[in-house]
Backbone as a ProteinNet text record, in pm:
[ID]
protein_1_A
[PRIMARY]
MAELGLNEHHQNEVINYMRFARFKRGQCLKTVDSCFQDLKDSRLVEETFTVDEVIDMLDGLRTVVHSEVESELINTTYTNVLLLRQLFSQAEKWYLKLQTDVSELENRELLEQVAEFEKSEFTSSNKKPSADLIKPKLAPLNEGGSELLNKTVARLQEENEKLKTRLKTIETQATTALDEKSKLEKSLKDLQMIQGDQKDITELENKVAALKCQFEKTLNDSTANQKFLEENLVTTKHDLLKVQDQLSTAEKELEKKFQQTAAYRNMKEILTKKNELIKDLRKKLSKYEPED
[TERTIARY]
19836	19792.8	19720.9	19767.5	19706.9	19564.3	19478.6	19338.2	19304	19202.4	19159.1	19026.6	18973.8	18846.2	18726.4	18741.9	18633.1	18591.8	18472.4	18431.8	18511.5	18495.7	18578.5	18557.7	18433.3	18405	18473	18453.8	18513.1	18665.3	18719.8	18865.1	18921.6	18850.9	18895	18888.9	18787.1	18778.8	18898.6	18938.9	19055.5	19181.9	19193.7	19310.8	19316.2	19204.8	19201.6	19245.4	19197.2	19237.4	19386.7	19435.5	19579.5	19662.9	19616.6	19687.6	19691.8	19577	19574.5	19669	19667.9	19754.9	19902.8	19937.7	20077.3	20120.8	20028.2	20062.2	20087.3	20001	20019.6	20147.3	20177.9	20300	20423.4	20413.7	20525.6	20545.4	20436	20445	20508.6	20471.3	20527.3	20678	20718	20860.9	20940.8	20878.5	20947.1	20963.2	20860.3	20869.6	20982.3	20992.8	21100.4	21236.7	21244.9	21371.8	21408.8	21308.7	21337.1	21382.6	21332.9	21379.5	21530	21572.4	21716.2	21797.2	21739.7	21810.3	21820.3	21717.4	21722.6	21829.3	21838.6	21941.7	22081.6	22099	22230	22262	22160.1	22184.6	22202.9	22139.5	22141.5	22241	22270.8	22354.7	22491.9	22491.9	22620.5	22706.1	22749	22833.4	22978.6	23001	23137.8	23189.9	23322.7	23383.2	23383	23386.4	23388.4	23277	23216.7	23111.3	23138.1	23097.1	23110.6	22995.3	23010.2	22904.2	22774.2	22781.3	22658.5	22589.8	22672.5	22614.2	22544.7	22607	22544.6	22415.1	22420.8	22299.7	22189.2	22225.4	22126.8	22065.5	22150.4	22098.4	22006.7	22048.9	21966.6	21832.8	21838.3	21710.9	21617.4	21675.9	21592.3	21533.2	21621.3	21570.4	21462.2	21485.5	21385.9	21251.7	21259.9	21135.3	21060.1	21133.6	21068.1	21009.9	21089	21040.2	20923.3	20933	20824	20694.1	20706.7	20587.7	20527.5	20616.8	20567.3	20501.6	20567.1	20511.5	20382.2	20381.7	20259	20143.6	20173	20069.6	20017.6	20108.2	20066.4	19985	20027.9	19953.1	19812.5	19804.7	19673.3	19585.1	19647.7	19571.2	19525.6	19609.9	19573	19455.8	19462.6	19352.8	19221	19227.5	19105.5	19054.9	19152.1	19112.4	19040.1	19094.8	19029.7	18890.9	18876.7	18745.5	18646.1	18691.8	18603.4	18563.1	18660.4	18629.2	18524.1	18544.4	18446.9	18310.1	18313.5	18187.7	18109.4	18180.8	18112.9	18051.7	18130.9	18079.3	17959.1	17971.2	17860.7	17737	17757.2	17642.8	17566.5	17642.9	17576.6	17504.6	17567	17503.1	17375.6	17381.8	17263.9	17150.6	17185.8	17082.1	16997.5	17060.7	16988.4	16961.4	16964.3	16928.6	17017.8	17146.1	17243.6	17327.5	17374.5	17461.9	17593.6	17698.1	17830.5	17905	17989.5	18069.8	18217.1	18303.3	18448.2	18512.8	18621.7	18699.3	18838.8	18862	18989	19106.8	19082.7	19192.7	19250.3	19167.5	19214.9	19311.4	19315.1	19406.2	19552.7	19579.8	19716.4	19746.2	19658.1	19680.4	19793.3	19906.2	20024	20000.1	19926.1	19900.4	19820.6	19715.7	19636.6	19717.9	19801.3	19884.6	19982.5	20039.7	20128.9	20052.7	19926.6	19843.9	19817	19790.6	19769.7	19898.2	20011.3	20139.7	20166.1	20137	20154.6	20061.1	19940.1	19843.1	19893.1	19947	19998.6	20119.5	20203.7	20322.8	20283.9	20184.6	20142.3	20070.2	20007.9	19930.5	20014.1	20113.8	20180.6	20328.6	20387.8	20532	20557.3	20455.8	20476.3	20548.5	20586.9	20660.1	20574.3	20439.4	20348	20300.6	20359.1	20323.7	20193.1	20151.6	20031.1	19906.7	19817.7	19697.3	19606.4	19544.3	19452.4	19326.1	19254.4	19132.2	19028	19027.5	18927.8	18950.7	19080.7	19111.3	19089.9	19069.2	19046.6	18898.9	18868.9	18731.2	18720.7	18603.9	18587.2	18605.8	18652.9	18680.3	18558.4	18446.1	18323.4	18206.6	18107.6	17993.1	17916.7	17878.3	17798.8	17670.5	17621.3	17503	17379.8	17372.4	17250.5	17250.6	17357.9	17362.7	17330	17351.1	17320.1	17411.7	17357	17434	17513.3	17505.6	17579.5	17510.8	17587.1	17532.6	17416.9	17428.3	17319.6	17192.8	17211.8	17096.3	17031.7	17115.1	17060.8	16986.3	17047.2	16979.8	16848.4	16852.3	16730.8	16622.3	16661.9	16565.8	16507.5	16595	16546.7	16450.3	16488.1	16399.8	16265.9	16271.4	16147.3	16062.5	16128	16052.4	15986.7	16061.9	16004	15885.4	15904.7	15794.2	15676.3	15707.5	15601.3	15521.3	15592.4	15523.3	15436.7	15492.2	15413	15288.8	15308	15193.9	15091	15138.9	15045.9	14966	15037.5	14967.9	14868.5	14912	14821.3	14702.7	14730.7	14622.3	14520.6	14570.7	14479.4	14395.3	14462.1	14388.2	14281.2	14319.1	14223.1	14109.4	14143.3	14038.7	13942.6	13999.8	13914.2	13825.3	13885.8	13806.6	13699.4	13737.1	13639.1	13524.3	13559.4	13454.4	13361.9	13423.7	13342.6	13255.3	13313.2	13235.7	13119.5	13145.8	13037.5	12926.9	12968	12866.6	12785.3	12855.6	12784.6	12692.1	12740.1	12658.2	12532.3	12550.2	12433.8	12334.8	12387.8	12300.3	12227.5	12301.5	12240	12133.5	12163.5	12064.4	11938.9	11958	11842.7	11763.5	11838.5	11770.6	11695.8	11758.5	11693.3	11565.5	11572.9	11452.6	11343.1	11383.8	11284.9	11224.1	11310.7	11261	11166.5	11204.3	11116.6	10982.4	10987.1	10862.2	10778.7	10848.3	10776.1	10718.7	10798.3	10749	10631.2	10639.5	10527.4	10402.9	10421.4	10306.5	10254.9	10346.7	10305.1	10230	10275.3	10207.6	10066.2	10055.6	9922	9833.3	9890.7	9812.7	9769.6	9861.3	9827.9	9717	9727.3	9622.3	9488	9490.2	9366.1	9310.7	9402.6	9357.9	9296.6	9358.9	9303	9166.5	9155.7	9026.6	8920.3	8958.4	8863.7	8823	8922.8	8891.3	8797.7	8825.7	8738.8	8596.7	8589.1	8456.5	8386.7	8461.8	8403.2	8347.8	8429.3	8382.2	8257.2	8261.7	8145.3	8024.2	8047.6	7936	7879.1	7969.5	7921.5	7845.5	7898.5	7828.1	7692	7692.8	7564.1	7469	7523.7	7440.9	7385.6	7472.4	7425.1	7318.6	7343.8	7244.2	7113.3	7125.3	7004.7	6929.6	7005.8	6942.7	6870.3	6938.5	6876	6752.1	6765	6648.5	6534.6	6572.7	6469.5	6399.4	6480	6420.6	6331.3	6380	6298.6	6169.2	6183	6063	5964.5	6022.6	5934.2	5859.1	5934.4	5869.1	5766	5803.5	5711.6	5587	5609	5497.1	5400.7	5459.1	5372.6	5292	5357.7	5286.9	5178.9	5216.1	5117.8	4998	5025.4	4915.9	4825	4886.1	4806	4722	4788.2	4714.8	4601.5	4627.9	4526.7	4407.1	4440.7	4332	4250.6	4325	4255.8	4165.2	4216.6	4137.1	4017.6	4047	3934	3825.5	3871	3773	3694.8	3771	3703.6	3606.5	3650.2	3563.4	3437.2	3458.6	3341	3244.5	3300.8	3215.8	3143.5	3216.7	3156	3045.8	3071.6	2968.5	2843.3	2873.2	2757.7	2678.8	2751.8	2682.3	2611.4	2678.2	2616.8	2491.6	2500.3	2382.9	2271.3	2314.1	2213.8	2145.7	2224.1	2167.8	2084.4	2130.7	2056.4	1921.2	1922.6	1799.2	1696.1	1746.4	1658.4	1601.2	1643.9	1594.4	1463.8	1378.7	1248.5	1265.9	1362.3	1388.8	1414.5	1493.8	1525.1	1399.2	1313.9	1191.3	1102.2	1090.2	1008.4	1062.7	1188.8	1250.4	1230.3	1239.2	1222.7	1080.2	983.9	845	822.5	878.2	860.7	917.9	1039.9	1102	1019.5	961.5	879.4	758.2	698	582	618	728	768.7	797.9	859	888.1	758.4	659.9	530.8	462.1	476.5	416.6	480.1	609	682.9	638.5	622.5	576.8	440.1	346.2	212.1	218	296.7	308.9	366.6	462.2	518.2	414.2	331.8	224.4	127.3	89.9	-2.9	58	177.2	244.6	256.2	279.7	296.1	166.2	54	-73.2	-83	-25.2	-38.4	76.1	169.9	280.8	233.3	265.4	221.1	293.4	228.3	285.5	359.3	474.4	553.1	488.1
8780.3	8823.5	8709.4	8680.1	8569.8	8606.4	8505	8523.3	8427.9	8463.8	8380.9	8310.6	8323.1	8258.2	8332.8	8464.2	8544.7	8648.6	8703.9	8812.3	8938.6	9039.5	9159.4	9229.3	9235.6	9304.6	9234.6	9102.3	9028.8	9027.5	9019.4	9021.5	9154.8	9262.9	9393.4	9399.2	9335.5	9330.3	9253.1	9143.2	9066.2	9151.5	9226.9	9313.4	9416.5	9474.3	9571.6	9507	9383.9	9316.5	9284.4	9238.2	9206.9	9332.3	9444.5	9570.1	9602.1	9579.7	9600	9503.4	9375.3	9274.9	9306.7	9352.9	9391.1	9508	9601.9	9715.3	9668.8	9581.8	9530.1	9446.5	9370.1	9289.3	9379.3	9485	9580	9644	9679.2	9736.4	9637.7	9510.1	9406.5	9390.9	9390.7	9376.7	9497.6	9614.7	9733.8	9724.2	9668.8	9653.1	9556.8	9445.3	9348.4	9413.9	9488	9556.1	9656	9724.7	9822.3	9753.8	9630.4	9555.5	9525.9	9484.2	9458.8	9588.9	9694.5	9820.5	9874.2	9853.3	9895.7	9818.1	9690.4	9609.1	9660.1	9690.1	9741.1	9873.4	9958.5	10090.8	10089.7	9997	10000	9903.8	9792.8	9690.9	9674.2	9691.7	9669.2	9796.4	9833.2	9953.6	9917.5	9794.5	9749.8	9664.1	9645.9	9569.1	9419.1	9379	9236	9207.2	9084.2	9039.4	8894.9	8864.4	8727	8645.3	8516.1	8426.5	8451.4	8469	8492.6	8622.3	8724	8850.9	8836.2	8763.7	8742.2	8663.6	8558.3	8478.3	8564.9	8650	8737.7	8834.4	8891.1	8983.2	8911.5	8789.5	8713.2	8672.8	8633.6	8598.5	8718.7	8834.4	8955.3	8989.1	8976.5	9004.9	8905.4	8777.7	8674.8	8704.7	8747.7	8777.3	8892.8	8997.7	9115.3	9079.4	9010.2	8973.3	8877	8780.5	8685.2	8757	8854	8928.6	9008.3	9076.2	9156.5	9069.4	8956.6	8867.9	8804.6	8761.7	8701.2	8801.2	8925.1	9028.6	9053.4	9056.8	9080.6	8963.2	8839.3	8722.6	8719.3	8751.5	8755.6	8862.6	8981	9089.1	9050.9	8977	8930.4	8832.2	8743.5	8647.5	8719.5	8814.4	8889.7	8970.3	9025.7	9101.7	9011.7	8889.4	8793.5	8754.5	8740.6	8707.6	8819.3	8944.7	9057.9	9061.2	9028.2	9024.6	8917.3	8798	8690.3	8730	8801	8845.6	8936.9	9028.2	9117.3	9038.9	8944	8863.9	8780.2	8715.5	8631.4	8715	8833.9	8920.1	8958.7	8995.3	9026.8	8905.5	8787.6	8665.5	8634.2	8650	8621.9	8718.8	8840.7	8937	8886.6	8809.8	8752.6	8603.9	8560.6	8423.6	8320.8	8356.5	8265.5	8203	8082.3	8013.3	7981.5	8055.1	8034	7924.2	7855.6	7748.2	7770.8	7732.9	7745.1	7608.2	7592.5	7468.2	7505.1	7482.4	7523.5	7447.7	7325.4	7246.9	7312.4	7388.4	7454.4	7568.5	7611.7	7720.3	7677.1	7547	7494.7	7428.6	7455.4	7400	7479.2	7409.4	7477.7	7534.3	7462.4	7509.6	7639.5	7640.6	7762.7	7876.3	7842.7	7946.3	8006.1	7921.5	7971	8056.9	8017.7	8097.5	8235.9	8240.4	8368.8	8451.1	8382	8453.6	8511.7	8432.6	8481.6	8599.2	8588.5	8698	8825.7	8810	8925.9	8985	8898.7	8945.8	9025.2	8971.8	9040.7	9172.2	9181.5	9301.4	9409.6	9369.8	9468.8	9486.6	9401.5	9415.5	9456.8	9506.6	9554.7	9688.3	9737.8	9863.9	9981.3	9967.9	10073.8	10041.3	10102	10073.3	10138.1	10240.8	10314	10235.4	10206	10131.3	10215.5	10148.2	10217.7	10259.8	10351.9	10404.3	10296.1	10196.3	10088.7	10002	9996.6	9910	9979.4	10111.8	10183.8	10171.6	10075.6	10045.7	10053.7	10080.7	10071.4	9927.9	9912.7	9777.9	9688.3	9739.2	9659.7	9755.5	9744.9	9835.9	9807.1	9914.1	9891.7	9817	9744.3	9660.6	9743.2	9866	9945.7	10029	10023.2	10104.4	10024.7	9896.3	9814.3	9848	9835.3	9868.9	9753.1	9636.2	9521.2	9464.8	9384.4	9323.8	9231	9156.2	9065.3	9143.8	9256.6	9339.3	9394.1	9442.7	9497	9390.2	9270.2	9161.9	9124.4	9119.9	9084	9188.9	9318.1	9426.5	9421.1	9397.3	9388.5	9272	9157.5	9040.6	9066.8	9131	9161.5	9261.8	9360.4	9457.1	9389.5	9297.7	9224.1	9139.2	9069.8	8990.2	9078.4	9197.7	9290.9	9335.7	9365.8	9405.1	9290.4	9169.3	9053.4	9036.4	9054.5	9042.9	9152.5	9275.9	9383.3	9351	9301.2	9263.4	9152.8	9053.6	8943	8991.9	9087.1	9141.1	9215.5	9294.6	9364.8	9265.8	9159.3	9057.3	8992.5	8961.6	8898.5	8994.3	9125.3	9223.4	9234.5	9235.4	9240.4	9117.2	9000.5	8877.6	8878.6	8931.6	8936.6	9030.7	9148	9242.6	9179.4	9111.4	9042.8	8936.3	8861.6	8755.7	8814.9	8930.8	8995.1	9043.6	9100.3	9143.6	9024.8	8916.4	8797	8744.1	8750.4	8703.9	8788.4	8923.6	9012.5	8983.1	8964	8933.1	8800.5	8701.3	8570.8	8580.7	8658.7	8675.4	8743.4	8847.9	8916.6	8822.5	8744.1	8648.2	8544.3	8502.3	8404.3	8461.1	8589.3	8652	8664.6	8707.7	8718.4	8582.3	8480.7	8346.2	8298.9	8330.6	8292	8364.7	8495.4	8569.1	8510.1	8477.4	8416.9	8283	8205.7	8076.1	8093.9	8201.7	8228.8	8266.4	8356.4	8393.5	8272.9	8194.1	8074	7979.2	7970.7	7885	7935.9	8071.6	8128.5	8103.9	8122.3	8098.7	7953	7863.6	7720.3	7689.1	7749.5	7727	7780.3	7900.8	7956.2	7868.3	7822.6	7734.3	7606.8	7552.5	7431.2	7460.1	7578.4	7614.2	7631.9	7702.6	7722.3	7588.2	7499.7	7367.9	7290.6	7302	7233.4	7290.2	7426.1	7488.6	7451.9	7444.7	7407.4	7265.8	7176.6	7037.2	7031.8	7109.1	7110.1	7169.6	7278.1	7339.5	7243.3	7175.6	7079	6965.3	6924.1	6818.3	6867.5	6990.7	7046.9	7064.6	7112	7129.7	6997.5	6896.4	6764.1	6713.1	6736.8	6693.8	6770.5	6903.1	6983.5	6938.5	6910.1	6862	6730.3	6643.5	6514.4	6533.3	6624.3	6649.9	6714.7	6807.1	6872.6	6771.2	6684.5	6581	6490	6457.1	6371.8	6441.8	6572.2	6647.8	6661.8	6687.3	6698.4	6567	6458.5	6328.3	6304.1	6343.4	6325.7	6414.4	6538	6630.5	6574.7	6521.4	6461.8	6347.4	6264.6	6151.3	6201.3	6309	6364.8	6422.2	6490.9	6545.7	6434.6	6330.4	6216.1	6158.4	6148.7	6095.2	6190.2	6323.3	6421.5	6415	6409.4	6399.4	6271.5	6168.8	6041.7	6051.2	6116.7	6132.6	6223.3	6335.8	6425	6352.9	6273.8	6198.4	6101.9	6035	5943.1	6018.1	6138.3	6217.2	6263.7	6308.6	6351.4	6236.6	6122.1	6003.2	5968	5980.7	5948	6047	6176.5	6276.6	6250.4	6217.8	6187.6	6067.5	5966.6	5846.5	5879.5	5961.9	5998.7	6082	6178.1	6259.4	6175	6084.8	5995.8	5913.2	5860.2	5780	5868.5	5992.5	6081	6118.4	6138.1	6172.6	6056.6	5943	5826.3	5801.3	5874.2	5852	5927.3	5885.6	5947.1	6083.8	6102.5	6232.7	6334.7	6294.8	6386.4	6423.5	6323	6353	6444.3	6417	6503	6644.3	6655	6787.3	6858.6	6785.2	6846.9	6896.3	6816	6858.2	6981.4	6984.1	7099	7221.9	7209.8	7321.8	7368.6	7274.7	7312.1	7388.8	7339.7	7407.5	7545.1	7559.1	7689.5	7785.4	7735.3	7820.6	7869.8	7782.1	7822.2	7922.8	7898.5	7991.7	8127.5	8131.1	8258.7	8329.1	8258.2	8319	8383.3	8308.6	8362.3	8487.7	8480.1	8596.5	8714.4	8700.1	8808.1	8866.7	8777.8	8827.1	8912.9	8863.2	8939.4	9069.3	9064.3	9183.5	9285.7	9240.6	9332.1	9408.4	9353.4	9422.4	9542.8	9533.4	9643	9743.7	9725.9	9823.3	9940.8	10067.5	10182.8	10189.5	10241.4	10255.6	10388.7	10397.6	10520	10610.2
6552.1	6686.3	6755.8	6879.4	6954.5	6993.6	6996.1	7034.6	7147.5	7226.5	7339	7311.3	7190.6	7158.5	7212.8	7239.6	7293.6	7190.3	7212.8	7123	7155.8	7073.4	7085.2	7219.2	7262.3	7388.5	7505.6	7513.5	7626	7618	7498.7	7485	7531.9	7504.4	7554.8	7706.6	7764.3	7910	7968.3	7900.3	7945.6	7937.4	7831	7815.6	7927.6	7960.9	8071.1	8201.9	8224	8348.6	8347	8232.8	8225	8244.2	8197.3	8220	8368.7	8434.7	8579.5	8650	8607.4	8670.6	8646.5	8526.8	8497.2	8585.1	8605.1	8691.4	8834.4	8886.6	9022.6	9031.1	8925.4	8925.9	8925.9	8847.9	8847.4	8983.6	9051.5	9184.8	9281.7	9268.7	9357.1	9333.3	9206.3	9176.1	9225.1	9212.2	9265.3	9415.7	9483	9628.3	9665.1	9589.7	9615.2	9590	9479.6	9451	9560.9	9614.4	9720.6	9847.9	9869.4	9988.3	9978.5	9858.9	9841	9848.1	9790.8	9794.7	9936.7	10014	10154.6	10230.9	10198.7	10265.7	10230.4	10102.7	10061.7	10130.9	10134.7	10190.1	10341.4	10408.9	10555.5	10618	10553.1	10617.3	10551.8	10420.6	10352.5	10351.3	10469.9	10484.8	10516.4	10549.3	10581.1	10466.7	10465.3	10356.3	10383.9	10510.3	10543.5	10644.7	10627.6	10718.1	10756.8	10873.8	10917.8	10859.6	10873.6	10823.3	10896.5	11024.5	11102.7	11061.3	11033	10989.8	10854	10762.5	10629.9	10644.1	10729	10750.8	10809.9	10902.2	10966.2	10864.9	10778.1	10676.7	10577.4	10535.8	10441.2	10505.3	10632.1	10700.4	10708	10740.9	10746.4	10610.7	10507.5	10372.4	10331.3	10364.5	10331.3	10397.5	10524.4	10597.1	10532	10496.1	10434.6	10299.1	10215.6	10081.6	10091.3	10182.3	10202.4	10240	10330	10372.7	10258.2	10180.8	10068.6	9961.2	9926.1	9822.1	9869.9	9996.4	10050.3	10048.3	10090.8	10090.7	9949.8	9852.1	9713.5	9658.1	9690.8	9644	9704.5	9834	9899.5	9835	9811.7	9748.9	9607.6	9533.6	9399.6	9406.6	9505.8	9522.9	9552.1	9643.6	9678	9557.8	9481.2	9362.2	9261.6	9243.2	9152.1	9202.1	9335.2	9391.6	9363.2	9381.5	9352.5	9204.9	9117.1	8973.7	8944.2	9003.1	8983.9	9041.4	9154.5	9216.2	9122.8	9056.5	8962.6	8846	8794.4	8682.7	8724.3	8841.5	8888.5	8921.2	8975.3	9007.9	8881.4	8778.3	8652.4	8594.6	8606.3	8555.5	8633.5	8767	8848.7	8819.2	8778.9	8744.5	8629.1	8540.1	8425.8	8445.2	8571.5	8607.4	8535.8	8522.4	8463.1	8574.1	8549.9	8644.1	8573.3	8609.6	8549.7	8625.3	8552.5	8613.2	8578.1	8671.7	8650.9	8664.8	8591.2	8598.7	8648.9	8778.3	8840.3	8779.7	8734.7	8677.6	8551.8	8481.2	8359.6	8391.5	8517.8	8555.3	8551.6	8549.8	8542.2	8408.7	8312.9	8179.2	8112.9	8091.1	8040	7901	7820.8	7684.6	7687	7774	7785.2	7847.2	7945.3	8007.2	7905.2	7820.6	7716.5	7616.4	7589.6	7497.8	7556.7	7688.6	7754.7	7753.6	7777.1	7774.6	7637.1	7533.2	7397.4	7368.8	7420.8	7402.6	7471.4	7594.4	7666.8	7593.5	7543.4	7472.4	7348.4	7275.3	7152.6	7182.1	7295.2	7326.3	7393.9	7478.1	7562.2	7533.2	7449.4	7421.9	7278.8	7208.8	7072.7	7077.4	6960	6954.1	7001.5	6979.7	7024.6	7164.3	7262.7	7401.6	7442.8	7369.7	7407.8	7366.2	7458.5	7422.3	7334.6	7238.6	7149.1	7224.1	7159.5	7224.2	7241.9	7150.3	7161	7281.8	7329.6	7442.3	7575.1	7574.2	7699.5	7733.8	7814.9	7855.1	8006.1	8057.8	8204.1	8248.2	8371.6	8422.2	8414.3	8460.3	8455.1	8475.7	8388.2	8399	8526.9	8599.7	8722.2	8689.9	8789.2	8768.1	8739.1	8793.6	8778.2	8650.8	8567.6	8447.4	8322.4	8322.3	8205.3	8090.7	7969.3	7851.3	7796.5	7858.5	7808.8	7685.1	7615.5	7492.9	7523.6	7634.6	7672.7	7704.3	7775.6	7808.3	7681.8	7589.2	7464.4	7385.1	7378.6	7306.8	7374.1	7509.2	7581.6	7564	7571.7	7552.3	7411.5	7311.7	7173.3	7156.6	7220.9	7211	7279.3	7397.3	7468	7391	7330	7249.7	7130.6	7067.8	6954.2	6998.7	7112.9	7165.7	7205.3	7260.6	7298.4	7176.4	7066.6	6943.8	6891.2	6898.2	6854.7	6941.1	7073.2	7164.6	7138.2	7109.1	7077.4	6951.9	6849.5	6725.2	6750.7	6829.6	6860.6	6942.3	7036.3	7118.4	7031.9	6934.7	6845.4	6765.5	6718.9	6643.2	6729.6	6856.1	6946.9	6978.7	6998.4	7025.8	6907.6	6785.5	6666	6658.4	6683.5	6680.7	6789.1	6908.9	7018.3	6983.3	6922	6881.6	6778.3	6681.7	6579.5	6642.6	6736.9	6804	6883.5	6951	7026.6	6933.9	6817.8	6721.1	6671.4	6639	6593.9	6703	6828.9	6940	6952.8	6940.4	6949.7	6837.1	6715.8	6603.7	6625.5	6674.8	6699.8	6809	6915.9	7022.7	6969.6	6885.3	6826.4	6736.6	6655.8	6568.4	6650.3	6762.7	6848.6	6908.8	6955.4	7011.7	6906.4	6784.6	6676.5	6645.9	6641.8	6614	6723.3	6850.5	6960.7	6952.1	6914.2	6897.9	6784.1	6673.6	6560.6	6601.1	6674.5	6721	6815.5	6901.6	6991.5	6914.4	6813.4	6729.8	6653.6	6601.2	6528.3	6620.2	6744.7	6841.7	6867.8	6884.8	6906.1	6785.1	6665.7	6543.6	6535.3	6570.9	6567	6665.9	6785.5	6884.6	6834.4	6772.6	6718.5	6606.4	6520.6	6412.6	6469.2	6574.8	6637.1	6697.9	6764.1	6823.1	6714.7	6606.2	6496.2	6436.1	6417.6	6363.3	6456.3	6590.9	6687.1	6683.4	6678.4	6670.2	6539.8	6431.8	6304.3	6309.6	6368.4	6382.9	6469.8	6582.4	6671.6	6602.4	6522.9	6449.7	6346.5	6273.9	6175.8	6242.4	6358.7	6430.9	6477	6531.3	6576.4	6459.4	6346.4	6227.6	6179.2	6179.8	6138.6	6234.2	6365.5	6463.5	6444.3	6416.7	6396.3	6272.1	6166.7	6042.9	6066.9	6140.4	6170.2	6256.4	6357.3	6443.9	6364.8	6274.8	6193.9	6103.8	6045.8	5960.9	6041.2	6161.5	6248.2	6288.2	6321.1	6361.2	6244.7	6124.8	6008.8	5985.1	5992.5	5974.4	6084.8	6206.1	6318.7	6303	6249.4	6227	6121.8	6016.7	5912.6	5970.7	6048.8	6110.5	6205	6281.1	6375.1	6301.2	6189.2	6110	6058.6	6011.7	5963.6	6077	6190.7	6305.6	6346.2	6339.4	6376	6280.7	6152.1	6052.7	6073	6105.8	6129.4	6250.4	6356.6	6479	6452	6375.3	6343.2	6262.5	6169.9	6089.8	6177.6	6266.3	6356.8	6447.7	6494.7	6582	6507.5	6384.4	6304.7	6282.4	6253.2	6233.2	6361	6471.4	6600.1	6632.2	6601.9	6629.9	6545.8	6421.2	6333.8	6385.4	6420.9	6471	6601.1	6685	6812.3	6788.5	6695.9	6666.2	6607.7	6523.8	6463.7	6571.5	6658.5	6767.5	6859.9	6883.9	6972.5	6909.9	6778.1	6710.7	6715	6728.4	6732.6	6871.5	6972.5	7108.1	7128	7224.9	7255.9	7314.6	7392.6	7453	7344.5	7244.8	7135.7	7062.9	7039	6965.2	7049.8	7176.8	7262.2	7265.7	7281.3	7285.8	7154.5	7044.9	6915.6	6899.5	6949.4	6941.3	7026.6	7148.6	7236.8	7170.5	7110.2	7043.3	6925	6857.1	6741.8	6788	6894.1	6947.9	6998.5	7064.7	7116.9	7004.4	6899.8	6785.1	6722.1	6714.7	6657.1	6748.4	6880	6975.6	6965.7	6950.2	6937.7	6811.8	6706.1	6581	6600.1	6669.3	6690.8	6777.5	6882.3	6969.9	6893.2	6805.8	6727.3	6634.8	6581.5	6493.1	6572.5	6686.7	6770.7	6816.1	6846.9	6897	6784.4	6670	6559.1	6529.2	6570.7	6548.3	6641.3	6759.7	6856.9	6850	6764.9	6750.7	6669.9	6705.2	6629.3	6495.3	6398.5	6266.3	6260.3	6187.4	6170.2	6067
[MASK]
++++++++++++++++++++++++++++++++++++++++++++++++++++++++++++++++++++++++++++++++++++++++++++++++++++++++++++++++++++++++++++++++++++++++++++++++++++++++++++++++++++++++++++++++++++++++++++++++++++++++++++++++++++++++++++++++++++++++++++++++++++++++++++++++++++++++++++++++++++++++++++++++++++

């Protein structure tokens, strides 16, 4: 069985088109045959014709056949354009750009291969096409169902599943990262609080150390002042005792000198006399006091 180098689906599509083309070709041949039959039925009623009459009949037949064949060829061309339009439209739907090589349309080897393919498909003993070959001419663009569409949908579904899996993984990683971030923020706040407390403790320790130094300095100064005052007090006491001794000596010398003066002696005599006078007066007075 001849092959065209296509997959089964596309080869079946070619067979459907060739069946359509064979039907149109048969219709065209029937039309040509009817033109000749019409000529026979309408003009060939006499037994002899002149040359001019034969030429006239042949010209008329040529004109009719030419018109019918031309019309069929034009219709075939337009039909092929519509077929290409359907193929290109489907390709454009999937952003494909198809290319054609017109020179290959006159390749005798390929044409013979197509002829052999047609012969093997349509001139076998079984004229009835199998059920597998009865396919729609071309699936409408809005219905899909083509192999390319199925492959693309399968690929997109596979990619979608991969993206979903990746999204779940990313969401899990993001959740873990957020948890870690929250833990780190909490740890940072705790550390900052500890650092703040440590700072306060350090400041208090520095203040206590400063006060301790100041207290020790004050204590040392007080001790030194106390020692100085004690030494000064001892010196002052010595000086006081010395002054008192000097004062006592001076008083003694002064009294001694005063006792040696005439005034002192006179005063002493007067006092002695007064004391004696007082004694005498007391004696006299005691004589006149009543007895108990």
